[in-house]
Short mmCIF file of C-alpha atoms in Angstrom, two decimals:
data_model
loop_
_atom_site.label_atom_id
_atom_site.label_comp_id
_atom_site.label_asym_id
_atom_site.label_seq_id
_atom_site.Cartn_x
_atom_site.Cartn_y
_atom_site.Cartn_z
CA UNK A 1 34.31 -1.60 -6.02
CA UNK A 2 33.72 -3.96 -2.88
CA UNK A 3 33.72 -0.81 -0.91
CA UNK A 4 30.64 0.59 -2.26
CA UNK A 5 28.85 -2.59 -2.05
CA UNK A 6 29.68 -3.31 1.05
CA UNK A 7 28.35 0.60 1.57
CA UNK A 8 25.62 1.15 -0.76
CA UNK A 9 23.66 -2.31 -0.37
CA UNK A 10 22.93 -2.07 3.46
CA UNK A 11 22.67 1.86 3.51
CA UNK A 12 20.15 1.86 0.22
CA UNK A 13 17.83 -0.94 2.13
CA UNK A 14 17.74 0.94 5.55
CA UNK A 15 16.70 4.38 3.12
CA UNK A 16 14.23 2.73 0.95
CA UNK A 17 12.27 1.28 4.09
CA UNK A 18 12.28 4.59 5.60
CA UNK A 19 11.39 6.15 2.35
CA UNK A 20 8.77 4.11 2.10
CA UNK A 21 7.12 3.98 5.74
CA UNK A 22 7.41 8.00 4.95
CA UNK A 23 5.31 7.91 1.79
CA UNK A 24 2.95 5.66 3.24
CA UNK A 25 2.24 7.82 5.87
CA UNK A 26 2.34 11.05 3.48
CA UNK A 27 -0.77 8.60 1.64
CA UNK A 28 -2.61 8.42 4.66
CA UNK A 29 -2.15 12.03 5.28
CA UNK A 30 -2.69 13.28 2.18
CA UNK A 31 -5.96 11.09 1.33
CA UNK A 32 -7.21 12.54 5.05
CA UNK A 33 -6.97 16.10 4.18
CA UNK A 34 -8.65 14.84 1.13
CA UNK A 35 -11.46 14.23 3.47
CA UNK A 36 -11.76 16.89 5.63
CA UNK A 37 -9.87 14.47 8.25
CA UNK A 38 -6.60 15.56 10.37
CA UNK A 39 -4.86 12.37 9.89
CA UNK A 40 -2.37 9.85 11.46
CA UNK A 41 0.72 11.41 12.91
CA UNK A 42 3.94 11.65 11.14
CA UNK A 43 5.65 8.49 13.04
CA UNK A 44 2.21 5.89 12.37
CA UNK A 45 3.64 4.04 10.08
CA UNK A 46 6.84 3.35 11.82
CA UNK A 47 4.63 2.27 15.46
CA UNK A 48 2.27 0.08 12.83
CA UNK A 49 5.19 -1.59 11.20
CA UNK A 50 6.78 -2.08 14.79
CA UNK A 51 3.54 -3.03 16.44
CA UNK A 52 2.76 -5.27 13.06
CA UNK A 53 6.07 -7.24 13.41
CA UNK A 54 5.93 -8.06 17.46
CA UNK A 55 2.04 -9.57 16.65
CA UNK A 56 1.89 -13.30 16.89
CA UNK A 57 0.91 -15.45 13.70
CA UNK A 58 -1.58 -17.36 13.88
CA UNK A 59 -2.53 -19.86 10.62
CA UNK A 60 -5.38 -21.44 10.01
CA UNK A 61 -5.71 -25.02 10.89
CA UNK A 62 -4.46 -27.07 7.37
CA UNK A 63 -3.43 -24.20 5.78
CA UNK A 64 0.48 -24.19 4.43
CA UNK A 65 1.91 -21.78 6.85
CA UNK A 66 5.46 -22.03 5.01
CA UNK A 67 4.25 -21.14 1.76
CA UNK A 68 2.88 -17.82 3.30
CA UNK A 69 5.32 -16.67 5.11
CA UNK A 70 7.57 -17.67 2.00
CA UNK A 71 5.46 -15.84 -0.45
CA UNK A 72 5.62 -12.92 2.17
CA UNK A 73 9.26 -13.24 1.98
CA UNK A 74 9.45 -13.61 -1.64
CA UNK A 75 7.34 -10.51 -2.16
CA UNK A 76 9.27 -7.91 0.32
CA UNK A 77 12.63 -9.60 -1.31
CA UNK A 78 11.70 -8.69 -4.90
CA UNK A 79 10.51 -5.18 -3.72
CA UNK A 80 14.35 -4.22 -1.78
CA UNK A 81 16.37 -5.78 -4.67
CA UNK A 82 14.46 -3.72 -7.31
CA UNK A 83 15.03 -0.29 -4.96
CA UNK A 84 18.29 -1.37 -4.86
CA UNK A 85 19.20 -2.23 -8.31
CA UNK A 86 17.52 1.69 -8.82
CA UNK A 87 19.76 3.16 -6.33
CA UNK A 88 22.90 1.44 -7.86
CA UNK A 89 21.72 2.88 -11.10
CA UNK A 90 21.68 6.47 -9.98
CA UNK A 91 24.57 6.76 -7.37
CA UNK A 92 26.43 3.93 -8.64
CA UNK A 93 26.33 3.44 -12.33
CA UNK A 94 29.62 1.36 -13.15
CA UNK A 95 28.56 -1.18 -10.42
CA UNK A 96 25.16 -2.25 -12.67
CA UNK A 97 24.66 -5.24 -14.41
CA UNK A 98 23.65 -5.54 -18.50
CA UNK A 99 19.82 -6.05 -19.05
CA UNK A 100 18.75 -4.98 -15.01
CA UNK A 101 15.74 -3.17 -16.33
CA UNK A 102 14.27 -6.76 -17.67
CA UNK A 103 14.76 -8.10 -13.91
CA UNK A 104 13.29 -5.01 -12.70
CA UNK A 105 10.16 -6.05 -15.13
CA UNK A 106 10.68 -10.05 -13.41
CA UNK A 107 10.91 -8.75 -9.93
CA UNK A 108 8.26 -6.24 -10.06
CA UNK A 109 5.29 -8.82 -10.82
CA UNK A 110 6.68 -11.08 -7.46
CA UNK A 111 4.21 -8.64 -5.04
CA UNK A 112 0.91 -9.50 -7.39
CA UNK A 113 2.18 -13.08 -7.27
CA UNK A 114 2.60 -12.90 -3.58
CA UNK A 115 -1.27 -12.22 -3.04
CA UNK A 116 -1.74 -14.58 -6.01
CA UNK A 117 -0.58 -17.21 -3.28
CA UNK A 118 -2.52 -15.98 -0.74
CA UNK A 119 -5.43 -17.05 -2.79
CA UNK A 120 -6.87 -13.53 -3.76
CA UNK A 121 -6.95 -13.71 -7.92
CA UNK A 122 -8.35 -10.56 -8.67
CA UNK A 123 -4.91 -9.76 -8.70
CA UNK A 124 -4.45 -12.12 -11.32
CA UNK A 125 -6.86 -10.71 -13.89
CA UNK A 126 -5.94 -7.16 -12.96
CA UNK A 127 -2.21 -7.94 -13.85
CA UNK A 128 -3.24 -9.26 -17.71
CA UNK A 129 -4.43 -5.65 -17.97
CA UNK A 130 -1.79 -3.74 -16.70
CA UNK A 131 1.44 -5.42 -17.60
CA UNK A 132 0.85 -4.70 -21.59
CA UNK A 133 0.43 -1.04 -20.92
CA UNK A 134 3.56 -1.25 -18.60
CA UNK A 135 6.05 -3.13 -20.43
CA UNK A 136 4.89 -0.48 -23.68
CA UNK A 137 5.28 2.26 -21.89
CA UNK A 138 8.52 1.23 -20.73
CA UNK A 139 9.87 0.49 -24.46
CA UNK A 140 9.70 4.06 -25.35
CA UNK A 141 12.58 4.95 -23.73
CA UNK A 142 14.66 2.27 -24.99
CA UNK A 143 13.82 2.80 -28.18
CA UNK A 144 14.30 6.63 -27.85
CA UNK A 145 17.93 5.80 -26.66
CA UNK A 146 18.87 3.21 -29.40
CA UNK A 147 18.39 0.22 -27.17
CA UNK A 148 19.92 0.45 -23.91
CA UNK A 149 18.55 -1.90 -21.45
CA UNK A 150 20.68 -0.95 -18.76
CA UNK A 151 19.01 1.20 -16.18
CA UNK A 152 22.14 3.10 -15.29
CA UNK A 153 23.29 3.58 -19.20
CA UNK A 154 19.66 4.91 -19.64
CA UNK A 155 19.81 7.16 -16.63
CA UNK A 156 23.37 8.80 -17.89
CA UNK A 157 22.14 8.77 -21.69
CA UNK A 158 19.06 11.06 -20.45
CA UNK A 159 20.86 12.71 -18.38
CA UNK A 160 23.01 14.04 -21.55
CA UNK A 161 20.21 16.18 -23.02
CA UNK A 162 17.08 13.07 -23.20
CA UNK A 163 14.09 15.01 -21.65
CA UNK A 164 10.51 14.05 -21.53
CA UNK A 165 10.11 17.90 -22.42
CA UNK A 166 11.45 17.24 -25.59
CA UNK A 167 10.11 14.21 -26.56
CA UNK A 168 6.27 13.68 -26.94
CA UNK A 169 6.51 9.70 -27.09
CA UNK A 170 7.90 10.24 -23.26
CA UNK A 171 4.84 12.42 -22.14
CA UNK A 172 2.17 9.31 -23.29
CA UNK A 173 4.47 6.42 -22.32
CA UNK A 174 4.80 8.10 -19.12
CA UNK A 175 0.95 8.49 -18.55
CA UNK A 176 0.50 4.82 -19.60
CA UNK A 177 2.93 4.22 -16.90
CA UNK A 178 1.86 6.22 -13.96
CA UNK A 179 -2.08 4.84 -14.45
CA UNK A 180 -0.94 1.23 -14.93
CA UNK A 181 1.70 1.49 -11.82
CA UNK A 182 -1.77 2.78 -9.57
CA UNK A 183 -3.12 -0.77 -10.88
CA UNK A 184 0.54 -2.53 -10.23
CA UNK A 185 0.45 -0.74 -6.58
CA UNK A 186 -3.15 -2.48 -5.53
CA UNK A 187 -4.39 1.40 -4.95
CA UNK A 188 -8.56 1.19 -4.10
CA UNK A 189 -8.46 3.59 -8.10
CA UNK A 190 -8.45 0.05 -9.85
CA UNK A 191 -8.81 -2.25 -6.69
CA UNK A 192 -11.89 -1.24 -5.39
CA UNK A 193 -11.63 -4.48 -2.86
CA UNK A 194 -8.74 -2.97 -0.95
CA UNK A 195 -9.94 -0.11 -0.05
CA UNK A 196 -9.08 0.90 3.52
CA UNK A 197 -12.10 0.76 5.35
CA UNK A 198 -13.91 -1.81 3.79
CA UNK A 199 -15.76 -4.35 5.64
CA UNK A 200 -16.12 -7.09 3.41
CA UNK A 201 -12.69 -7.12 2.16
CA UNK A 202 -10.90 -10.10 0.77
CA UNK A 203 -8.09 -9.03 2.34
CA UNK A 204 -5.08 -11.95 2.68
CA UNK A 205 -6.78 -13.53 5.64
CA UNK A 206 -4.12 -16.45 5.67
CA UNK A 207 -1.53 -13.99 6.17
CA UNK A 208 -1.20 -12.85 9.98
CA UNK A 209 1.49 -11.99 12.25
CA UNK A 210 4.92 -12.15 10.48
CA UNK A 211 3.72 -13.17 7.17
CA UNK A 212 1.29 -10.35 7.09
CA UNK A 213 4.05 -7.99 8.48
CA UNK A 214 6.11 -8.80 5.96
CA UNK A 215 3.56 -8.50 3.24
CA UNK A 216 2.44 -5.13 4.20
CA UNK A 217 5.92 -3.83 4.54
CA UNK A 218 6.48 -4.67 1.12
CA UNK A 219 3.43 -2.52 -0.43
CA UNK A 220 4.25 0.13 1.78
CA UNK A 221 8.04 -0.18 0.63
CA UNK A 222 6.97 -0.32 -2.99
CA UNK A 223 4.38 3.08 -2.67
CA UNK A 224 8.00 4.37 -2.81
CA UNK A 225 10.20 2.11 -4.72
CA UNK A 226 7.86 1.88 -8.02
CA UNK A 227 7.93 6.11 -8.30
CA UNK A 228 11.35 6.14 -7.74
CA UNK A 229 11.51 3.42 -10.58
CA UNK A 230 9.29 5.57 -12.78
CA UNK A 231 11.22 8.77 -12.17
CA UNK A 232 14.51 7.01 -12.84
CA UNK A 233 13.24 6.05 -16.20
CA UNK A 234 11.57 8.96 -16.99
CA UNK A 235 11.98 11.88 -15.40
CA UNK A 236 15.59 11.80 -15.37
CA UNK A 237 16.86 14.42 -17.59
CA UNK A 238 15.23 17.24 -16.27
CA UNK A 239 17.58 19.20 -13.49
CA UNK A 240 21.63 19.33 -13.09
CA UNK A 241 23.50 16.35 -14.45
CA UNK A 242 25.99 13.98 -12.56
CA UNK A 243 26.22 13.15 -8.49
CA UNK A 244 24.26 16.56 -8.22
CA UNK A 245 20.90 14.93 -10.18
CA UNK A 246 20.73 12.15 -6.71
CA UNK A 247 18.73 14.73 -4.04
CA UNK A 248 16.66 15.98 -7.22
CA UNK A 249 16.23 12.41 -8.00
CA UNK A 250 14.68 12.22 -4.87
CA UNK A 251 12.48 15.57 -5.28
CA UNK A 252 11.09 14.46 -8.35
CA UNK A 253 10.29 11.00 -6.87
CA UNK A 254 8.12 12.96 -4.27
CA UNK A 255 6.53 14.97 -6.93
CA UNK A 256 5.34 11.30 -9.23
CA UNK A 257 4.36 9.71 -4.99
CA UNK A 258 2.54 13.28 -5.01
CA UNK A 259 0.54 12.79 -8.38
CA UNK A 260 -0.36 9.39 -7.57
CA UNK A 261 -1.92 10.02 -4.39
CA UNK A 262 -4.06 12.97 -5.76
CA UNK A 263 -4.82 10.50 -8.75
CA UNK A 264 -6.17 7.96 -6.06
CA UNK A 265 -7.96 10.56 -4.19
CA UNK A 266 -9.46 12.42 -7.03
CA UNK A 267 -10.01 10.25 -10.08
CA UNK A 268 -13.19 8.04 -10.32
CA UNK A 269 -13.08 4.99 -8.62
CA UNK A 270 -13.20 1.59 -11.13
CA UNK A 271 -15.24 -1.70 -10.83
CA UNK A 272 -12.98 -4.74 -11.41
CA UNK A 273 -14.39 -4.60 -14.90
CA UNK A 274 -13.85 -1.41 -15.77
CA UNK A 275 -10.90 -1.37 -14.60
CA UNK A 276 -10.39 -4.15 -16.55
CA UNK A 277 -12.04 -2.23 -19.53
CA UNK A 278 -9.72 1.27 -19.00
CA UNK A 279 -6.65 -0.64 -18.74
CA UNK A 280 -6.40 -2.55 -21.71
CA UNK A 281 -8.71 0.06 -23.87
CA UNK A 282 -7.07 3.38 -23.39
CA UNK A 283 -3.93 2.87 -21.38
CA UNK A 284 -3.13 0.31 -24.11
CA UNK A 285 -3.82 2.78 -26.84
CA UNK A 286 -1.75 6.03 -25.34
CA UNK A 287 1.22 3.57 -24.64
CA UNK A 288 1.11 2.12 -28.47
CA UNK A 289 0.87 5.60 -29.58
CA UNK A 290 3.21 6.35 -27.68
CA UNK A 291 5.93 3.35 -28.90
CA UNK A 292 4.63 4.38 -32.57
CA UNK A 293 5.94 8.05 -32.14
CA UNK A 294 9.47 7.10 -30.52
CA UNK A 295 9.37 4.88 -33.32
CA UNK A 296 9.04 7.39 -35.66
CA UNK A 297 11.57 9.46 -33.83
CA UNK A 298 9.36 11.76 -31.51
CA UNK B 1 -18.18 14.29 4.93
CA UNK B 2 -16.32 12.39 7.19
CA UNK B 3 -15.02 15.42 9.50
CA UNK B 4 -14.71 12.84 12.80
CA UNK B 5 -11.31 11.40 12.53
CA UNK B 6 -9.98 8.18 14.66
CA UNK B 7 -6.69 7.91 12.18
CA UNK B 8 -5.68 11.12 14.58
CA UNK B 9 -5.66 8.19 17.48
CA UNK B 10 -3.83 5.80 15.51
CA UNK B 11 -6.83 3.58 14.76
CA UNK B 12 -6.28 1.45 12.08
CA UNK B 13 -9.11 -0.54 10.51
CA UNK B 14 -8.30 -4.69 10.24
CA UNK B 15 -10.31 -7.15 8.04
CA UNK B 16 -9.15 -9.81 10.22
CA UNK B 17 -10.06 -10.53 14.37
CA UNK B 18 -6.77 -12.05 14.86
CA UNK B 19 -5.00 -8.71 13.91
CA UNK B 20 -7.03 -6.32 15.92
CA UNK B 21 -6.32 -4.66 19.47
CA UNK B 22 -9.90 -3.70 19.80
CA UNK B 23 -13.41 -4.96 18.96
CA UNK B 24 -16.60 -2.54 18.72
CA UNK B 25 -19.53 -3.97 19.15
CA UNK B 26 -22.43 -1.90 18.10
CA UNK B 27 -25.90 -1.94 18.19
CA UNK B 28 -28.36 -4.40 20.06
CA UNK B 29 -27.10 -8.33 20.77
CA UNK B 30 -29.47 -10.65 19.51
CA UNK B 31 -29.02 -14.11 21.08
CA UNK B 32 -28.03 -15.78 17.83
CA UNK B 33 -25.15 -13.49 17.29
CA UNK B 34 -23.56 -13.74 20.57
CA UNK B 35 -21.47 -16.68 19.45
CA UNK B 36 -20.54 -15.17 17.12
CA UNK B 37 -19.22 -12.58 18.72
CA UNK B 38 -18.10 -14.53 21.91
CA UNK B 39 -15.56 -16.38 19.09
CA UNK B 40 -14.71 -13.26 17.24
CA UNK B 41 -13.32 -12.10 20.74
CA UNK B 42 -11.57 -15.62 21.55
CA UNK B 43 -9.92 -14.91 18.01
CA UNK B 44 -8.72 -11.53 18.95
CA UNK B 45 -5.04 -11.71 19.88
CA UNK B 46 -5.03 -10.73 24.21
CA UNK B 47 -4.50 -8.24 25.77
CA UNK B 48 -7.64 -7.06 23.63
CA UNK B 49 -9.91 -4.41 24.50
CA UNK B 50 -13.90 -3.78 23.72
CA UNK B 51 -15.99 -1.38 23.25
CA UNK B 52 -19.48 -1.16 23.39
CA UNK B 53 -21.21 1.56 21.32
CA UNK B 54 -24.55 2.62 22.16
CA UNK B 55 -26.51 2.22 24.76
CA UNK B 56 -28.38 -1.43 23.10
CA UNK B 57 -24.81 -2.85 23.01
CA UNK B 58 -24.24 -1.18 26.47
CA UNK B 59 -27.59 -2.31 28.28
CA UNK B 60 -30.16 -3.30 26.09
CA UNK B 61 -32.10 -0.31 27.17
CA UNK B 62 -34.79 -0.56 23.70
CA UNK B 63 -35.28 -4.22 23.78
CA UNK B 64 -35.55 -5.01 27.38
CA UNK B 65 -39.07 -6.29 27.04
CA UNK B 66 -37.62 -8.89 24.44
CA UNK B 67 -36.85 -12.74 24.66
CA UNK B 68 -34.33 -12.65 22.17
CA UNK B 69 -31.91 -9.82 23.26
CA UNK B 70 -29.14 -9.55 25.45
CA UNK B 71 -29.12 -7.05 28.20
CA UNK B 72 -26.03 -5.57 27.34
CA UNK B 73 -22.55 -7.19 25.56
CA UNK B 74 -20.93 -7.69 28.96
CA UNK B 75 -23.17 -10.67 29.40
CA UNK B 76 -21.07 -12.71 26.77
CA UNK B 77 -17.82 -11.24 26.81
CA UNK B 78 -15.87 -8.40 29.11
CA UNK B 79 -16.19 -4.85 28.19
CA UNK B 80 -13.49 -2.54 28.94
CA UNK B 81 -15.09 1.12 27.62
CA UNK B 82 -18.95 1.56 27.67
CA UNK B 83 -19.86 4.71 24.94
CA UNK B 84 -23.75 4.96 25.62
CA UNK B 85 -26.05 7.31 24.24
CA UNK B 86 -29.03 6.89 21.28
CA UNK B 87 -26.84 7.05 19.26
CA UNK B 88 -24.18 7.99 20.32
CA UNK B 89 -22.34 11.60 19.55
CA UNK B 90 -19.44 10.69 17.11
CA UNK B 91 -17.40 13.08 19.89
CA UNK B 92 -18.24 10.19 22.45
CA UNK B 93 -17.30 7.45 20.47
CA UNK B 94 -13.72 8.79 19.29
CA UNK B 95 -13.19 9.19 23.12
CA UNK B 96 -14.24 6.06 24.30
CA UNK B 97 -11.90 4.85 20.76
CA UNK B 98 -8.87 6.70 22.45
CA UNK B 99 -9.55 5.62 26.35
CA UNK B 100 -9.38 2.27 24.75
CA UNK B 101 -6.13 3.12 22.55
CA UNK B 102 -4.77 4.24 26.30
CA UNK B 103 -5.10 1.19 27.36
CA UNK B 104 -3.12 -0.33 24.17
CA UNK B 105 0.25 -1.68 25.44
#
């Protein structure tokens, strides 16, 4: 058992960052063909998080440098432990814990807490609206499976013949999920005010150097880690069963990183208040219709 | 349709001075805004590069006649790639972007 910690832990961490600089970069990409542009090259990501992590920080005068760079740390933290709580899940089930999908839930709020602390509270309003829809969507499963909070348990259980092709509750919740995890990710679809190339943005200023490094590893990291999440949960059944399901695991991951991106690139664009307005109005709806038909046995 | 790419160079847009390799300056330099940009620069983290876009920004060609313009940014702060033209073509500004990226350590 020690062995495949001693394994899994440090091999998982080294895959999810790379996973993750990859999707980033397949966002970029993606969103520039989107715009008639040719794009950064395939290893950008990995010379911006190098270049990002030599830069010096520099804090503003009486501004709590600590907290920063501990509420960068906090954030990237949350975002490894949750990838690797997923990977133990699907490659090593009889090392997870009872209950890890609720601290998946915990940990997954720590990035919108980390700009929280770097005073930008739009976050804080958008996450009111997106949680509900979230934590919904995320029922269905459990309550298609009888209860099993256990990410792993879950994973084997729909690997034994659970498919969101049989089950209409799983097709809603897992639209409810997908648009509230654009909202959860900070994509410019619901965050207008992060958009890329915007001037005026309130972007976490009092994070620089390290701190910011950190911070921006950690959304890049979790472009990756909350698909794979997502997948895991729902998209599990469909393909071969057992050690064989880990590379499609990985395929189908792609596929939800895929739909997300054209989702950011293609769907209309919200104010903070309507984004505000969508989230708790219709997402909120499809995800209770969608807990009132796994209820009902759908 | 944005068909002119600098992503290609490995330009990434910063909100923040203190992040950024390189500063464009664009446009004509009124004397109240050289401060402003003279600090913007002295925030930049060195060795940092600029680029003056246009020929206002490179000379002050329009506005020579004028008391309140600056003849050119290189009167407040050094410029390392001059991109003139009025305007510029969006060709000749992704070059001088990438002579400046060369220069990147």
């Amino acid at each position: 058992m020690k062995n495949v910690f001693y394994f899994l832990i440090p091999s998982s961490f080294l895959i999810t960052i790379i996973a993750g600089l990859f999707t980033s970069w397949l966002h970029r990409k993606i969103t520039a063909k989107f715009q008639y542009r040719i794009g950064p090259r395939w290893y950008q990501d990995f010379v911006d998080a190098f270049r990002m992590f030599n830069r010096r920080p520099v804090f503003l005068k009486d501004s709590p440098a600590s907290l920063f760079l501990l509420a960068s740390a906090l954030n990237f933290t949350a975002v490894m432990v949750v990838s690797i709580i997923v990977w133990f899940a699907v490659i090593a089930p009889q090392t997870a814990f009872a209950g890890d999908l609720i601290v998946i839930l915990y940990l997954l709020n720590m990035p919108a807490l980390s700009l929280m602390l770097g005073r930008i509270g739009r976050h804080a309003r958008l996450m009111m609206a997106y949680e509900l829809p979230f934590i919904l969507s995320l029922l269905v499963p459990i309550i298609l499976s009888g209860g099993i909070i256990k990410l792993a348990d879950l994973h084997q259980f729909k690997q034994a013949g659970f498919s969101i092709l049989r089950h209409p509750s799983l097709i809603f919740s897992f639209l409810a999920a997908l648009v509230s995890s654009q909202a959860k990710l900070a994509l410019p679809q619901f965050d207008g005010q992060a958009i890329e190339t915007n001037i005026g943005s309130p972007e976490p200023i009092d994070y620089s150097g390290l701190a910011l490094a950190v911070n921006k590893m950690a959304s890049m990291v979790s472009l990756f880690v909350i698909p794979f999440f997502l997948t895991v949960v729902f998209l599990g059944a469909i393909g071969p069963r057992g050690a064989g399901s880990v590379p499609l695991v990985i395929i189908k991951t792609f596929a939800v990183v895929l739909l997300t991106i054209i989702i950011k690139n293609k769907g209309p664009m919200f104010k903070p208040e309507q984004s505000l307005r969508f989230l708790s109005g219709p997402v909120t709806a499809i995800a209770v219709i969608s807990v009132i038909l796994a209820l009902l046995g759908f | 349709m944005p068909r002119f790419d600098v992503e290609q160079c490995g330009v990434v847009f910063v909100q923040n001075a203190r992040d950024a390799d390189i500063l464009f300056v664009i446009g004509a330099i009124i004397k109240k805004a050289a401060p402003q940009i003279k600090r913007t620069y002295e925030e930049m983290q060195k060795p940092s590069f600029v680029v003056a876009v246009g020929s206002c920004a490179c000379s002050g060609v329009l506005f020579k006649a004028g008391n309140n313009t600056l003849l050119g940014v290189d009167k407040i702060i050094p410029v390392d790639v001059y991109v003139p033209g009025c305007p510029p073509r969006p060709e000749a500004i992704i070059l001088g972007i990438a002579k400046a990226v060369e220069k990147c350590p």
